[in-house]
Coordinates of C-alpha atoms in Angstrom, one line a residue:
Chain A
M26 CA 1.2 -25.2 -11.5
T27 CA 4.2 -23.8 -9.7
A28 CA 3.9 -20.9 -7.3
V29 CA 6.4 -19.0 -5.2
L30 CA 5.7 -21.2 -2.2
Y31 CA 4.9 -24.5 -3.7
D32 CA 6.4 -26.6 -6.5
A33 CA 4.2 -28.6 -9.0
P34 CA 2.9 -31.4 -6.7
G35 CA 4.1 -35.0 -7.1
P36 CA 2.1 -38.0 -6.2
R37 CA 2.8 -37.7 -2.4
A38 CA 2.0 -34.0 -2.4
K39 CA -1.3 -34.6 -4.3
R40 CA -2.3 -37.0 -1.6
R41 CA -1.5 -34.6 1.1
N42 CA -3.3 -31.8 -0.7
L43 CA -6.3 -33.9 -1.1
L44 CA -6.3 -34.9 2.7
L45 CA -5.9 -31.2 3.6
G46 CA -8.8 -30.4 1.3
V47 CA -11.1 -32.9 2.9
V48 CA -10.1 -31.7 6.5
G49 CA -10.5 -28.0 5.3
V50 CA -14.0 -28.7 3.9
A51 CA -14.9 -30.7 7.1
A52 CA -13.9 -27.8 9.3
L53 CA -15.6 -25.0 7.2
V54 CA -18.9 -27.2 6.9
A55 CA -18.7 -27.7 10.6
V56 CA -18.5 -23.9 11.3
A57 CA -21.3 -23.0 8.8
G58 CA -23.4 -25.9 10.1
F59 CA -23.0 -24.7 13.6
V60 CA -24.2 -21.2 12.7
V61 CA -27.1 -22.4 10.7
Y62 CA -27.9 -24.7 13.7
R63 CA -28.0 -21.8 16.0
F64 CA -30.1 -19.7 13.5
A65 CA -32.6 -22.6 13.5
V66 CA -32.6 -23.2 17.2
T67 CA -33.2 -19.5 18.0
G68 CA -36.0 -19.5 15.4
Q69 CA -34.6 -17.2 12.8
F70 CA -36.0 -19.4 10.1
E71 CA -39.5 -19.3 11.4
P72 CA -42.0 -18.0 8.8
D73 CA -43.7 -15.4 11.0
I74 CA -40.3 -13.6 11.9
W75 CA -39.9 -13.1 8.0
Q76 CA -43.5 -11.9 7.6
W77 CA -42.5 -8.2 7.6
I78 CA -40.8 -8.7 4.1
L79 CA -44.3 -9.0 2.5
Y80 CA -45.7 -5.7 4.0
K81 CA -45.8 -3.0 1.4
N82 CA -45.1 -0.2 3.8
I83 CA -42.0 -1.8 5.0
Q84 CA -40.8 -2.5 1.5
L85 CA -41.3 1.2 0.7
L86 CA -39.5 2.1 3.8
L87 CA -36.5 0.1 2.8
V88 CA -36.5 1.6 -0.7
D89 CA -36.5 5.0 0.9
A90 CA -33.8 4.2 3.1
L91 CA -31.7 2.7 0.2
L92 CA -32.4 6.0 -1.7
N93 CA -31.2 7.9 1.3
T94 CA -27.9 5.8 1.4
L95 CA -27.4 6.4 -2.3
R96 CA -28.2 10.1 -2.0
A97 CA -25.6 10.5 0.6
F98 CA -23.1 8.4 -1.4
A99 CA -23.6 10.4 -4.6
V100 CA -23.4 13.8 -3.2
A101 CA -20.4 12.8 -1.0
A102 CA -18.6 11.2 -4.0
V103 CA -19.0 14.2 -6.2
L104 CA -17.9 16.6 -3.6
A105 CA -14.9 14.4 -2.5
L106 CA -13.8 14.3 -6.1
V107 CA -13.9 17.9 -6.4
F108 CA -12.3 18.6 -3.0
G109 CA -9.6 16.0 -3.8
A110 CA -8.9 17.7 -7.2
V111 CA -8.4 21.1 -5.4
L112 CA -6.2 19.7 -2.7
A113 CA -4.1 17.7 -5.2
A114 CA -3.6 21.0 -7.2
G115 CA -2.5 22.6 -4.0
R116 CA 0.0 19.8 -3.0
L117 CA 1.4 19.9 -6.6
S118 CA 1.8 23.6 -6.5
D119 CA 5.3 25.2 -6.9
H120 CA 4.5 27.8 -4.2
R121 CA 5.4 26.7 -0.8
W122 CA 2.6 28.9 0.7
I123 CA 0.0 26.9 -1.1
R124 CA 1.6 23.5 -0.8
G125 CA 2.2 23.8 3.0
P126 CA -1.4 24.4 4.0
A127 CA -2.7 21.8 1.5
T128 CA -0.3 19.3 3.0
V129 CA -1.6 20.0 6.5
V130 CA -5.1 19.8 5.5
V131 CA -4.5 16.5 3.8
E132 CA -2.6 15.1 6.6
F133 CA -5.1 16.3 9.2
F134 CA -8.2 14.8 7.6
R135 CA -6.5 11.5 7.0
A136 CA -5.3 11.1 10.5
V137 CA -8.5 11.9 12.3
P138 CA -11.1 9.0 12.3
L139 CA -14.0 9.6 10.0
L140 CA -16.6 9.1 12.8
I141 CA -14.9 11.7 14.9
L142 CA -15.1 14.1 12.0
I143 CA -18.8 13.4 11.6
F144 CA -19.4 13.7 15.4
I145 CA -17.5 17.1 15.4
L146 CA -19.8 18.3 12.5
Y147 CA -22.9 17.0 14.0
F148 CA -22.7 17.0 17.7
G149 CA -19.9 19.6 18.1
V150 CA -20.8 22.2 15.8
S151 CA -24.6 22.1 16.5
R152 CA -24.3 22.0 20.4
G153 CA -21.0 24.0 20.7
L154 CA -21.6 26.8 18.2
G155 CA -25.4 26.6 18.0
I156 CA -25.4 26.2 14.2
N157 CA -28.0 23.7 13.1
I158 CA -26.5 21.0 10.7
S159 CA -28.6 18.2 9.6
A160 CA -27.4 14.6 9.8
F161 CA -27.2 14.5 6.0
T162 CA -24.9 17.5 5.7
A163 CA -22.7 16.3 8.6
L164 CA -22.4 12.7 6.9
V165 CA -21.8 14.2 3.5
L166 CA -19.2 16.8 4.8
G167 CA -17.4 14.3 6.9
L168 CA -17.3 11.9 3.7
M169 CA -16.1 14.7 1.6
L170 CA -13.2 15.8 4.0
Y171 CA -11.8 12.4 4.6
N172 CA -12.2 10.9 1.1
G173 CA -11.2 14.1 -0.6
S174 CA -7.9 14.1 1.2
V175 CA -7.3 10.5 0.3
L176 CA -8.2 11.2 -3.2
A177 CA -5.9 14.1 -3.3
E178 CA -3.0 11.6 -2.4
I179 CA -4.2 9.4 -5.1
F180 CA -4.2 12.1 -7.8
R181 CA -0.8 13.2 -6.6
A182 CA 0.7 9.8 -6.7
G183 CA -0.7 9.3 -10.2
V184 CA 1.1 12.4 -11.5
A185 CA 4.2 11.5 -9.6
S186 CA 4.2 8.1 -11.1
L187 CA 4.5 9.4 -14.6
P188 CA 8.1 9.4 -16.2
R189 CA 9.7 12.8 -15.9
G190 CA 10.3 12.7 -19.6
Q191 CA 6.6 13.5 -20.2
S192 CA 6.8 16.8 -18.5
E193 CA 10.2 17.7 -19.7
A194 CA 9.1 17.0 -23.3
A195 CA 6.1 19.2 -22.8
Y196 CA 8.1 22.0 -21.3
A197 CA 10.5 21.8 -24.1
L198 CA 7.7 22.2 -26.5
G199 CA 7.0 25.6 -24.9
M200 CA 4.0 24.7 -22.9
R201 CA 3.1 26.6 -19.8
K202 CA 2.8 25.0 -16.3
T203 CA -1.0 24.8 -16.5
Q204 CA -0.9 23.3 -20.0
V205 CA 1.6 20.6 -19.0
M206 CA -0.6 19.6 -16.3
T207 CA -3.9 19.7 -18.0
N208 CA -2.9 18.5 -21.5
V209 CA -0.1 16.0 -20.7
L210 CA 0.1 14.9 -17.1
L211 CA -3.5 14.8 -15.9
P212 CA -4.9 12.6 -18.7
Q213 CA -2.2 10.0 -18.2
A214 CA -2.4 10.0 -14.6
L215 CA -6.2 9.9 -14.4
R216 CA -6.2 6.8 -16.7
A217 CA -3.6 5.1 -14.5
M218 CA -5.5 6.0 -11.3
L219 CA -9.0 5.4 -12.5
P220 CA -9.2 2.0 -10.9
T221 CA -8.0 3.3 -7.6
I222 CA -10.4 6.2 -7.8
V223 CA -13.3 3.9 -8.2
S224 CA -12.1 1.7 -5.3
Q225 CA -12.1 4.9 -3.2
L226 CA -15.6 5.4 -4.1
V227 CA -16.4 1.9 -2.8
V228 CA -15.0 3.2 0.6
V229 CA -17.4 6.2 0.4
L230 CA -20.2 4.0 -0.2
K231 CA -19.2 1.6 2.7
D232 CA -18.5 4.7 5.1
S233 CA -21.9 6.2 4.2
A234 CA -23.3 3.5 6.7
L235 CA -21.7 5.5 9.4
G236 CA -24.7 7.8 9.0
F237 CA -26.5 5.2 11.2
L238 CA -24.5 6.4 14.2
I239 CA -25.8 10.1 13.9
L240 CA -29.3 8.8 13.1
Y241 CA -29.4 9.6 9.4
P242 CA -32.4 7.5 8.2
E243 CA -30.3 5.3 5.9
L244 CA -30.5 1.4 5.6
L245 CA -29.0 0.5 9.0
Y246 CA -31.2 2.9 10.8
Q247 CA -34.3 1.5 9.3
A248 CA -32.9 -2.1 9.9
R249 CA -32.5 -1.1 13.7
F250 CA -35.9 0.3 13.7
L251 CA -37.5 -2.7 12.0
G252 CA -35.6 -5.1 14.3
S253 CA -37.0 -3.5 17.4
Q254 CA -40.6 -3.8 16.4
G255 CA -42.1 -6.3 18.8
Q256 CA -45.3 -6.9 16.8
L257 CA -43.1 -8.2 13.9
G258 CA -41.3 -10.4 16.3
S259 CA -38.2 -8.4 16.6
P260 CA -36.8 -9.7 13.5
I261 CA -33.3 -8.0 13.7
L262 CA -31.3 -10.8 12.3
P263 CA -33.5 -11.3 9.1
V264 CA -33.6 -7.6 8.5
A265 CA -29.7 -7.4 9.1
M266 CA -29.2 -10.3 6.7
V267 CA -31.4 -8.5 4.0
I268 CA -29.6 -5.2 4.5
A269 CA -26.2 -6.9 4.4
A270 CA -27.1 -8.5 1.1
I271 CA -28.1 -5.1 -0.3
Y272 CA -25.0 -3.4 0.9
I273 CA -22.6 -6.1 -0.2
T274 CA -24.2 -6.4 -3.7
M275 CA -23.9 -2.6 -4.3
C276 CA -20.2 -2.6 -3.0
L277 CA -19.3 -5.7 -5.0
L278 CA -20.7 -4.3 -8.3
L279 CA -18.7 -1.2 -7.7
S280 CA -15.6 -3.1 -6.9
Q281 CA -16.1 -5.3 -10.1
F282 CA -16.3 -2.0 -12.0
A283 CA -12.9 -1.0 -10.7
H284 CA -11.5 -4.5 -11.4
Y285 CA -12.9 -4.2 -15.0
L286 CA -11.1 -0.7 -15.4
E287 CA -7.9 -2.2 -14.1
R288 CA -7.9 -5.0 -16.5
R289 CA -8.7 -2.7 -19.3
T290 CA -5.9 -0.2 -18.5
R291 CA -3.6 -3.1 -18.1
R292 CA -4.5 -4.5 -21.5
T293 CA -3.9 -1.3 -23.4
R294 CA -0.7 -0.6 -21.7
R295 CA 0.7 -3.8 -22.9
V296 CA -0.3 -2.9 -26.4
D297 CA 1.1 0.6 -26.1
P298 CA 4.6 0.6 -24.6
A299 CA 5.1 4.2 -25.7
A300 CA 3.3 5.2 -22.3
P301 CA 4.9 3.2 -19.5
V302 CA 3.5 3.7 -16.0
D303 CA 5.4 3.0 -12.9
D304 CA 3.5 -0.1 -11.9
T305 CA 4.9 -0.5 -8.4
A306 CA 3.9 3.0 -7.5
V307 CA 0.4 2.4 -8.9
E308 CA 0.1 -0.9 -7.2
M309 CA 1.2 0.4 -3.8
E310 CA -1.2 3.1 -4.1
Q311 CA -4.0 0.7 -4.8
I312 CA -3.1 -1.4 -1.8
R313 CA -3.2 1.8 0.3
A314 CA -6.4 3.0 -1.2
A315 CA -7.9 -0.4 -0.5
T316 CA -7.3 0.0 3.2
P317 CA -10.5 0.7 5.2
Chain B
M7 CA -8.0 23.8 27.5
N8 CA -9.9 23.4 30.7
V9 CA -12.3 21.1 29.1
L10 CA -9.4 18.7 28.7
L11 CA -7.9 19.4 32.1
D12 CA -11.2 19.1 34.1
N13 CA -12.1 15.8 32.5
L14 CA -8.6 14.3 32.4
D15 CA -9.7 11.1 34.0
L16 CA -12.4 10.7 31.4
Y17 CA -10.0 11.1 28.5
A18 CA -7.3 9.0 30.1
S19 CA -9.7 6.1 30.6
A20 CA -11.3 6.4 27.2
F21 CA -8.0 6.5 25.3
V22 CA -6.8 3.5 27.4
G23 CA -10.0 1.7 26.2
T24 CA -9.1 2.8 22.6
V25 CA -5.6 1.4 22.9
K26 CA -6.6 -1.7 24.5
L27 CA -9.2 -2.5 21.8
F28 CA -6.6 -1.5 19.1
L29 CA -3.8 -3.8 20.5
V30 CA -6.2 -6.9 20.9
A31 CA -7.8 -6.3 17.4
A32 CA -4.3 -5.7 15.9
V33 CA -2.8 -9.0 17.1
G34 CA -6.0 -10.9 16.2
S35 CA -6.3 -9.4 12.8
I36 CA -2.7 -10.2 12.0
V37 CA -3.1 -13.8 13.0
G38 CA -6.4 -14.1 11.3
G39 CA -5.0 -12.5 8.1
M40 CA -2.0 -14.7 8.1
L41 CA -4.3 -17.8 8.2
L42 CA -6.4 -16.4 5.5
A43 CA -3.3 -15.5 3.4
A44 CA -2.1 -19.2 4.0
M45 CA -5.4 -20.4 2.8
R46 CA -5.3 -18.1 -0.3
V47 CA -1.8 -19.2 -1.5
S48 CA -2.3 -22.9 -0.5
P49 CA -2.3 -25.6 -3.1
V50 CA -5.7 -26.7 -1.9
P51 CA -8.4 -25.3 -4.3
V52 CA -11.2 -25.4 -1.7
L53 CA -9.2 -23.5 0.9
R54 CA -8.2 -21.0 -1.8
A55 CA -11.8 -20.4 -2.9
F56 CA -12.9 -20.0 0.6
G57 CA -10.1 -17.4 1.3
A58 CA -10.8 -15.4 -1.9
G59 CA -14.7 -15.6 -1.2
Y60 CA -14.3 -14.4 2.4
V61 CA -11.9 -11.5 1.5
N62 CA -14.1 -10.4 -1.4
I63 CA -17.2 -10.3 0.8
V64 CA -15.8 -8.8 3.9
R65 CA -13.8 -6.1 1.9
N66 CA -17.2 -5.0 0.4
T67 CA -19.1 -5.0 3.6
P68 CA -19.3 -1.7 5.7
L69 CA -17.5 -2.0 9.1
T70 CA -20.6 -0.4 10.6
L71 CA -22.7 -3.2 9.4
V72 CA -20.2 -5.8 10.9
F73 CA -20.5 -3.9 14.1
F74 CA -24.3 -3.8 13.8
F75 CA -24.3 -7.5 13.5
F76 CA -22.1 -8.3 16.6
A77 CA -23.9 -5.5 18.7
F78 CA -27.5 -6.3 18.0
A79 CA -27.8 -9.6 16.1
Y80 CA -25.2 -11.7 17.8
P81 CA -26.9 -11.9 21.2
R82 CA -30.0 -13.2 19.5
L83 CA -28.1 -16.3 18.6
E84 CA -27.5 -17.1 22.2
I85 CA -24.1 -18.8 21.6
V86 CA -21.9 -17.5 24.3
D87 CA -22.7 -14.3 26.3
L88 CA -19.8 -12.0 25.6
S89 CA -19.0 -8.6 26.8
F90 CA -19.4 -5.7 24.4
F91 CA -15.6 -5.2 24.5
A92 CA -15.2 -8.8 23.2
R93 CA -17.8 -8.4 20.5
A94 CA -16.2 -5.2 19.3
C95 CA -12.8 -7.0 19.1
M96 CA -14.5 -9.7 17.2
A97 CA -16.0 -7.3 14.7
L98 CA -12.8 -5.4 14.2
I99 CA -10.9 -8.7 13.7
V100 CA -13.3 -10.2 11.3
Y101 CA -13.1 -7.0 9.2
T102 CA -9.4 -6.1 9.4
S103 CA -8.3 -9.8 8.7
A104 CA -9.5 -9.5 5.1
F105 CA -7.3 -6.5 4.5
V106 CA -4.4 -8.0 6.3
C107 CA -4.7 -11.1 4.2
E108 CA -4.6 -9.1 1.0
V109 CA -1.5 -7.1 2.1
V110 CA 0.3 -10.4 3.1
R111 CA -0.8 -12.3 -0.2
S112 CA 0.4 -9.3 -2.5
G113 CA 3.6 -9.2 -0.4
V114 CA 4.3 -12.8 -1.1
N115 CA 3.5 -12.6 -4.7
T116 CA 6.1 -9.7 -5.1
V117 CA 8.9 -12.4 -4.7
P118 CA 9.8 -13.6 -8.1
V119 CA 9.0 -17.3 -8.7
G120 CA 12.6 -17.7 -9.9
Q121 CA 13.8 -17.0 -6.3
A122 CA 12.0 -20.1 -5.0
E123 CA 12.8 -22.2 -8.0
A124 CA 16.6 -21.3 -7.7
S125 CA 16.5 -22.3 -4.0
R126 CA 14.7 -25.6 -4.7
A127 CA 17.2 -26.3 -7.4
L128 CA 20.0 -25.8 -4.7
G129 CA 18.3 -28.5 -2.7
F130 CA 16.7 -26.3 0.0
T131 CA 13.7 -27.9 1.8
F132 CA 10.3 -26.3 2.0
G133 CA 11.0 -24.8 5.3
Q134 CA 14.4 -23.4 4.3
T135 CA 13.0 -22.0 1.1
L136 CA 10.2 -20.2 3.1
G137 CA 12.4 -19.2 6.1
T138 CA 15.5 -18.0 4.3
I139 CA 14.5 -17.1 0.8
V140 CA 10.8 -16.1 0.4
L141 CA 9.6 -14.6 3.7
P142 CA 12.6 -12.3 4.3
Q143 CA 11.8 -10.7 1.0
A144 CA 8.1 -10.8 1.3
L145 CA 8.4 -9.1 4.7
R146 CA 9.9 -5.9 3.3
S147 CA 7.0 -5.5 0.9
V148 CA 4.4 -6.5 3.6
V149 CA 5.3 -4.5 6.6
P150 CA 4.8 -0.8 5.3
P151 CA 1.3 -1.5 3.9
L152 CA 0.5 -3.6 6.9
T153 CA 1.2 -0.7 9.1
S154 CA -1.2 1.4 7.2
V155 CA -4.0 -1.4 7.6
E156 CA -3.3 -1.2 11.3
I157 CA -3.5 2.7 11.4
A158 CA -6.9 2.3 9.7
L159 CA -7.9 -0.2 12.4
L160 CA -6.9 2.3 15.1
K161 CA -9.2 4.9 13.5
N162 CA -11.9 2.3 13.1
T163 CA -12.1 1.5 16.8
T164 CA -14.1 4.7 17.2
I165 CA -16.9 2.9 15.5
A166 CA -17.2 0.9 18.8
A167 CA -18.0 4.1 20.5
G168 CA -21.1 4.6 18.3
F169 CA -22.6 1.3 19.8
S170 CA -21.4 1.7 23.2
V171 CA -19.4 4.2 25.5
F172 CA -16.1 3.0 26.7
E173 CA -13.5 4.6 24.5
A174 CA -12.3 7.8 23.0
G175 CA -15.1 8.3 20.5
G176 CA -17.7 8.2 23.2
I177 CA -16.2 11.1 25.3
Y178 CA -18.7 13.6 23.9
Q179 CA -21.7 12.0 25.5
N180 CA -20.0 12.1 29.0
L181 CA -19.0 15.7 28.3
S182 CA -22.4 16.9 27.5
E183 CA -23.8 15.3 30.6
R184 CA -21.3 17.1 32.5
G185 CA -22.2 20.4 30.8
Y186 CA -19.1 21.1 28.9
N187 CA -18.6 22.2 25.4
V188 CA -18.9 19.2 23.2
L189 CA -17.2 21.0 20.3
V190 CA -13.9 21.6 22.2
G191 CA -14.3 18.2 23.8
L192 CA -14.4 16.4 20.4
L193 CA -11.6 18.5 19.1
W194 CA -9.4 17.4 21.9
V195 CA -10.5 13.8 20.9
A196 CA -9.3 14.5 17.4
V197 CA -6.0 15.8 18.8
G198 CA -5.6 12.7 20.8
F199 CA -5.9 10.6 17.6
L200 CA -3.4 12.7 15.8
I201 CA -0.9 12.0 18.7
L202 CA -1.6 8.4 18.3
V203 CA -1.7 8.1 14.4
I204 CA 1.1 10.4 13.4
P205 CA 4.0 8.5 14.9
L206 CA 2.6 5.4 13.3
T207 CA 2.3 7.2 10.0
L208 CA 5.9 8.5 10.2
L209 CA 7.0 4.9 11.0
Q210 CA 5.2 3.5 8.0
R211 CA 6.7 6.2 5.6
N212 CA 10.1 5.5 7.1
L213 CA 9.6 1.7 6.5
E214 CA 8.4 2.3 3.0
R215 CA 11.4 4.4 2.1
R216 CA 14.1 2.1 3.6
W217 CA 12.5 -1.2 2.8
S218 CA 11.3 -0.5 -0.7
V219 CA 13.0 -3.2 -2.9
S220 CA 14.5 -2.2 -6.1
R221 CA 13.9 -4.8 -8.6

């Protein structure tokens, strides 16, 4: 195997790589062993600290928390997609008086930290203006505003990455502006951007954990609650591990779906050279979307 | 306006806290990300697998969960008693390193293999290939996305405020204790972040435009 950095290894390089491998494994095992040792010494593997997992009420509590997380995610994802589509339409508009405000909105919500947005909605609006906003509404609105703005950029980049010949040909056929967009550009752009859009939905799911900080009763909130129960032995580490497993599994599944879509679009593209897509633009957008 | 002016001390110390946390975590995450990227492109399969596993898991973990672990669970392990600032730095470094790693790795991968092969054919040593051929080209495609990762890090420092109050995101609690309008106070925090983030965003776009390689 030859990579950019390394040539195919000869006998000396093979020996060196083996040595590096042994040292690397030893270092990793040492670190993992130390962590497990600390877990064992502080009694995190004792049976009674894991007892809570058998109680039916707690299981139901966690299922309820999971549903709350998923509800916030689902509502926020749909709203963000709609909001993003509207903003993208605004940013792609030919009229400056629409494009300008849309750009300002996108830039503003992408620059302000999501948590500050949620705090503004939850603490600021309720205490400052006296309008009562539930934690759920504040969380969903915050997620919608931030991720909608990011999605708007993704949609726009998808349309911009198409070869100009596509829209020129459509105009030459006598299509109107809206027809060009909805019949020619959007279907291609959506297909190219679908993996990126799904990756952004992973971000929505991850960021729904911010609801913990405004006391929305989702997974982390219940983990904190259970972890502080003295009569269960304050099992914060065991609960945190279970919650982490749930979160990581959900996000990994969604990420895998995004990967699957990406492989699929790539495969068809190779077969069908008639629809070339600017790969570097798409790739850069994917890197950008993957940033936290 | 007077919410800002009356509490200038509060805003100043809070944003200094934000910037400190950002700088420490930025340096740490770049070092950590480079190490991970070195593992991910190394010829040793075990290190490659570890790097890939770490990046895959951490990228699919909510940052709030990482903070949750360092804020509440880490003290239970009784390893070393760290201040909350240090634990917040660790949480941000653990999380952001995975993203830095991906940016660096995909940057290295944009360099065509032919470049390295040609330099080897010319008799360049490993160090020369890396230093004069591969890295200068990789850098151009790494720095712009790296800047966006660090911008995201700057925004993520606010999550530390949810767990403890020492930086800009925590101002609202102090303000409501002092009896000021929380909404106005929080809007000023947002403005502060705009002032911090927008120059970085402009820099990033400028780099992206000037450094984009036409291949």
